[in-house]
């Protein structure tokens, strides 16, 4: 049979004093520190080319990042598109998501946006049309717009931050919501700060640098 | 193809193109006129300095093969299977440092490359794959031999691209080549629809250049370097963990100089094997699941780890909670995403390993005072040597076979291996002194890798000895490439460590599945020496200790491929062993230890 190699066995060996947590971070061995997940809004400027969305979404799914929403659209520069990606991850997870995203060749820039960045989502809600006046009042209250009104259904759109949209949806529930569609976040940084960290070599046109409108 | 209107124009452009590149050395530029997209593909490869291509012909890639018909500067090696082509190209890339090139047709040809591309991706090997594709008007229609190659290979390539126009396809290939080579190396792929390679064009490809958006770091931040240098200088128990990135960056000399100057013990990961000379007293051998006991003790108890070009794979770290838990980690890597991916880096140094080692060398004013630590390391080396028993009444021990080959062959011999127990014995019992001599499938663990890799390695380095260690199960998967080795008369020795099993699986079944040998025993493997003879190679059967020297000599003397079917002790297992996800310092020295830990 297979012989035993020489040397003291596992129980007789020197032991280290420290310990790391599951993220490979050194910790106090007494306290098994864990990082709580938080919500992060990432903005990626990408080359506007076929397959780039598949590449980004594929990256997120195969690395098991917990993605909440992903929106994409063109920018002033027609060769570039901007993606807004909302993820819920631990701190190391968010860092890793940013780095992995940045590694993709068509990705020009990746930045995590501050809490005070401008973050907006659009929702379209189709409710029962039995009480059109009440529906209209709520739409007004949330600064929304009625897109379609018929004898049996009313469809409205609301734009705003997640809290406002959640509240509006709650309010519409009394009429009976038939269908709903949410776009996920579109976001830009506030004021003069640029949303993308673009290297000098791929500096965008002056137009793109125009500060974004405030809300 | 009509040439009446196009030919004169093509000639003009060709003349202009030659004029436009005065700086290019003579003989390096593409001189044949470019007449179609396939010519542009070939020209791009030629401009990049490609000498060899490995591939298999097929319907959708035919235009590119046709463009190679009268090509004399590049040699195409036809392989028996696309998997053979990609592994050969991969090994060519590992041994030379320049991207290996493989080609296949669409559909099954392309999917047969997938394993090797994934392999190259895991190991950061420079590789470019060119795949044929059905004409664009058929794409998406489930046409004959159509596969969404871009979709299939997206997660396993550094970059892939669907070529859309004959005028751009040359540049597409140049870009893919440059991206495979620069920064953290890796596989790239260009999918070539037949209606892109076949139609006329006269556009010369540019030189290989990466896109503007791709800016890998070179030197690390000076302040970060000086901070890291202080931490290393102050360490009581420093180690250097050298990964594959050291070899990829050609930084072995810098590593050796740095370690020797500051007397810091060095261990390597499996891909980093050969980065440091194992005969040197500072060598702590190989770390990880089947690494040496002394490396795994040092890796666990160090207080300062300079980790260079490693991604802290789970086969290296075991349980991250117990990996170097007392250590400040200085992590040098060219890929920012590797920093703090698995093990948090206290001092990240982003840059090319060679450049950063130079920077660190300049910044280190004091060597760590670690005499006691070095003595401790030596104690562990004495306590936990790699060893095996060799009772005369037992069949051949695989470790002995590896050791005898190691002794008989020169230091710069290139050793390739498949995946399994044989790979681990080759890794453990060969004495590694030179970089780019250990070619195997590290991250993906691809059985069948070793032999086609040996073909690529031999073609890259025809004057060096190449030995492929294979297992019986592993060799079965790609042994058809013997036809190629015989046709090309490649002087390779294939050593099959034959235990009639997928030995590593059987070992795990012994350790963790109550010895239930489900689908792991292969009593029906062919006699590999006779298989070799059937292909026209030399075959040797090796069963007794007395025959070992004689067979090695005969195999080495034979000018061509030879297969040594070494019938080894089927009960021999690989130790030491850290159980998957375990604590590195609790490595098992035998099966009995596995029950304890």
PDB file of C-alpha atoms in Angstrom, chain A residues 125-202:
ATOM      1  CA  UNK A 125     -48.212  51.171 -15.287  1.00  0.00           C
ATOM      2  CA  UNK A 126     -51.463  49.874 -16.754  1.00  0.00           C
ATOM      3  CA  UNK A 127     -54.315  49.969 -14.248  1.00  0.00           C
ATOM      4  CA  UNK A 128     -58.021  49.231 -14.357  1.00  0.00           C
ATOM      5  CA  UNK A 129     -59.955  52.218 -15.661  1.00  0.00           C
ATOM      6  CA  UNK A 130     -62.956  52.069 -13.332  1.00  0.00           C
ATOM      7  CA  UNK A 131     -61.995  55.247 -11.448  1.00  0.00           C
ATOM      8  CA  UNK A 132     -60.355  57.559 -14.001  1.00  0.00           C
ATOM      9  CA  UNK A 133     -60.502  60.663 -11.806  1.00  0.00           C
ATOM     10  CA  UNK A 134     -58.696  59.046  -8.923  1.00  0.00           C
ATOM     11  CA  UNK A 135     -56.072  57.575 -11.251  1.00  0.00           C
ATOM     12  CA  UNK A 136     -55.557  60.991 -12.769  1.00  0.00           C
ATOM     13  CA  UNK A 137     -55.162  62.595  -9.368  1.00  0.00           C
ATOM     14  CA  UNK A 138     -52.463  60.167  -8.361  1.00  0.00           C
ATOM     15  CA  UNK A 139     -50.681  60.599 -11.677  1.00  0.00           C
ATOM     16  CA  UNK A 140     -50.707  64.360 -11.127  1.00  0.00           C
ATOM     17  CA  UNK A 141     -49.462  63.926  -7.607  1.00  0.00           C
ATOM     18  CA  UNK A 142     -46.431  61.982  -8.789  1.00  0.00           C
ATOM     19  CA  UNK A 143     -45.756  64.286 -11.719  1.00  0.00           C
ATOM     20  CA  UNK A 144     -46.580  61.523 -14.171  1.00  0.00           C
ATOM     21  CA  UNK A 145     -48.348  61.497 -17.485  1.00  0.00           C
ATOM     22  CA  UNK A 146     -51.290  59.565 -18.807  1.00  0.00           C
ATOM     23  CA  UNK A 147     -50.267  57.770 -21.970  1.00  0.00           C
ATOM     24  CA  UNK A 148     -53.450  55.952 -22.802  1.00  0.00           C
ATOM     25  CA  UNK A 149     -56.931  56.002 -21.352  1.00  0.00           C
ATOM     26  CA  UNK A 150     -59.759  53.744 -22.410  1.00  0.00           C
ATOM     27  CA  UNK A 151     -63.010  52.510 -20.909  1.00  0.00           C
ATOM     28  CA  UNK A 152     -61.327  49.583 -19.198  1.00  0.00           C
ATOM     29  CA  UNK A 153     -57.657  50.566 -18.724  1.00  0.00           C
ATOM     30  CA  UNK A 154     -55.518  53.614 -18.075  1.00  0.00           C
ATOM     31  CA  UNK A 155     -51.789  53.585 -18.752  1.00  0.00           C
ATOM     32  CA  UNK A 156     -49.509  56.108 -17.107  1.00  0.00           C
ATOM     33  CA  UNK A 157     -45.808  56.808 -16.928  1.00  0.00           C
ATOM     34  CA  UNK A 158     -43.885  58.001 -13.899  1.00  0.00           C
ATOM     35  CA  UNK A 159     -40.276  59.045 -13.830  1.00  0.00           C
ATOM     36  CA  UNK A 160     -38.247  59.476 -10.699  1.00  0.00           C
ATOM     37  CA  UNK A 161     -36.057  57.873  -8.121  1.00  0.00           C
ATOM     38  CA  UNK A 162     -36.737  54.446  -6.788  1.00  0.00           C
ATOM     39  CA  UNK A 163     -38.613  55.685  -3.717  1.00  0.00           C
ATOM     40  CA  UNK A 164     -40.983  57.801  -5.734  1.00  0.00           C
ATOM     41  CA  UNK A 165     -41.675  55.010  -8.169  1.00  0.00           C
ATOM     42  CA  UNK A 166     -42.253  52.468  -5.438  1.00  0.00           C
ATOM     43  CA  UNK A 167     -44.644  54.880  -3.715  1.00  0.00           C
ATOM     44  CA  UNK A 168     -46.529  55.559  -6.931  1.00  0.00           C
ATOM     45  CA  UNK A 169     -46.914  51.874  -7.657  1.00  0.00           C
ATOM     46  CA  UNK A 170     -48.231  51.366  -4.145  1.00  0.00           C
ATOM     47  CA  UNK A 171     -50.775  54.104  -4.743  1.00  0.00           C
ATOM     48  CA  UNK A 172     -51.936  52.602  -8.029  1.00  0.00           C
ATOM     49  CA  UNK A 173     -52.453  49.208  -6.440  1.00  0.00           C
ATOM     50  CA  UNK A 174     -55.898  50.284  -5.160  1.00  0.00           C
ATOM     51  CA  UNK A 175     -57.186  50.343  -8.752  1.00  0.00           C
ATOM     52  CA  UNK A 176     -55.743  46.968  -9.648  1.00  0.00           C
ATOM     53  CA  UNK A 177     -52.530  46.968 -11.634  1.00  0.00           C
ATOM     54  CA  UNK A 178     -52.801  44.930 -14.818  1.00  0.00           C
ATOM     55  CA  UNK A 179     -49.257  45.283 -16.169  1.00  0.00           C
ATOM     56  CA  UNK A 180     -46.106  47.084 -15.295  1.00  0.00           C
ATOM     57  CA  UNK A 181     -42.758  47.748 -16.922  1.00  0.00           C
ATOM     58  CA  UNK A 182     -39.728  49.375 -15.311  1.00  0.00           C
ATOM     59  CA  UNK A 183     -36.664  50.486 -17.202  1.00  0.00           C
ATOM     60  CA  UNK A 184     -34.092  50.303 -14.460  1.00  0.00           C
ATOM     61  CA  UNK A 185     -31.850  53.230 -13.652  1.00  0.00           C
ATOM     62  CA  UNK A 186     -30.345  55.790 -15.935  1.00  0.00           C
ATOM     63  CA  UNK A 187     -27.855  57.895 -14.026  1.00  0.00           C
ATOM     64  CA  UNK A 188     -25.379  60.725 -14.433  1.00  0.00           C
ATOM     65  CA  UNK A 189     -23.098  62.396 -11.960  1.00  0.00           C
ATOM     66  CA  UNK A 190     -24.175  65.774 -10.639  1.00  0.00           C
ATOM     67  CA  UNK A 191     -22.872  69.194 -11.598  1.00  0.00           C
ATOM     68  CA  UNK A 192     -19.671  69.672 -13.536  1.00  0.00           C
ATOM     69  CA  UNK A 193     -18.222  66.345 -12.574  1.00  0.00           C
ATOM     70  CA  UNK A 194     -17.964  64.000 -15.560  1.00  0.00           C
ATOM     71  CA  UNK A 195     -19.717  60.683 -15.303  1.00  0.00           C
ATOM     72  CA  UNK A 196     -17.055  58.827 -17.253  1.00  0.00           C
ATOM     73  CA  UNK A 197     -13.400  58.765 -16.379  1.00  0.00           C
ATOM     74  CA  UNK A 198     -12.093  58.939 -19.877  1.00  0.00           C
ATOM     75  CA  UNK A 199      -8.405  58.628 -20.529  1.00  0.00           C
ATOM     76  CA  UNK A 200      -6.763  61.422 -22.498  1.00  0.00           C
ATOM     77  CA  UNK A 201      -6.258  59.245 -25.508  1.00  0.00           C
ATOM     78  CA  UNK A 202      -9.970  58.818 -25.961  1.00  0.00           C
TER      79      UNK A 202
END
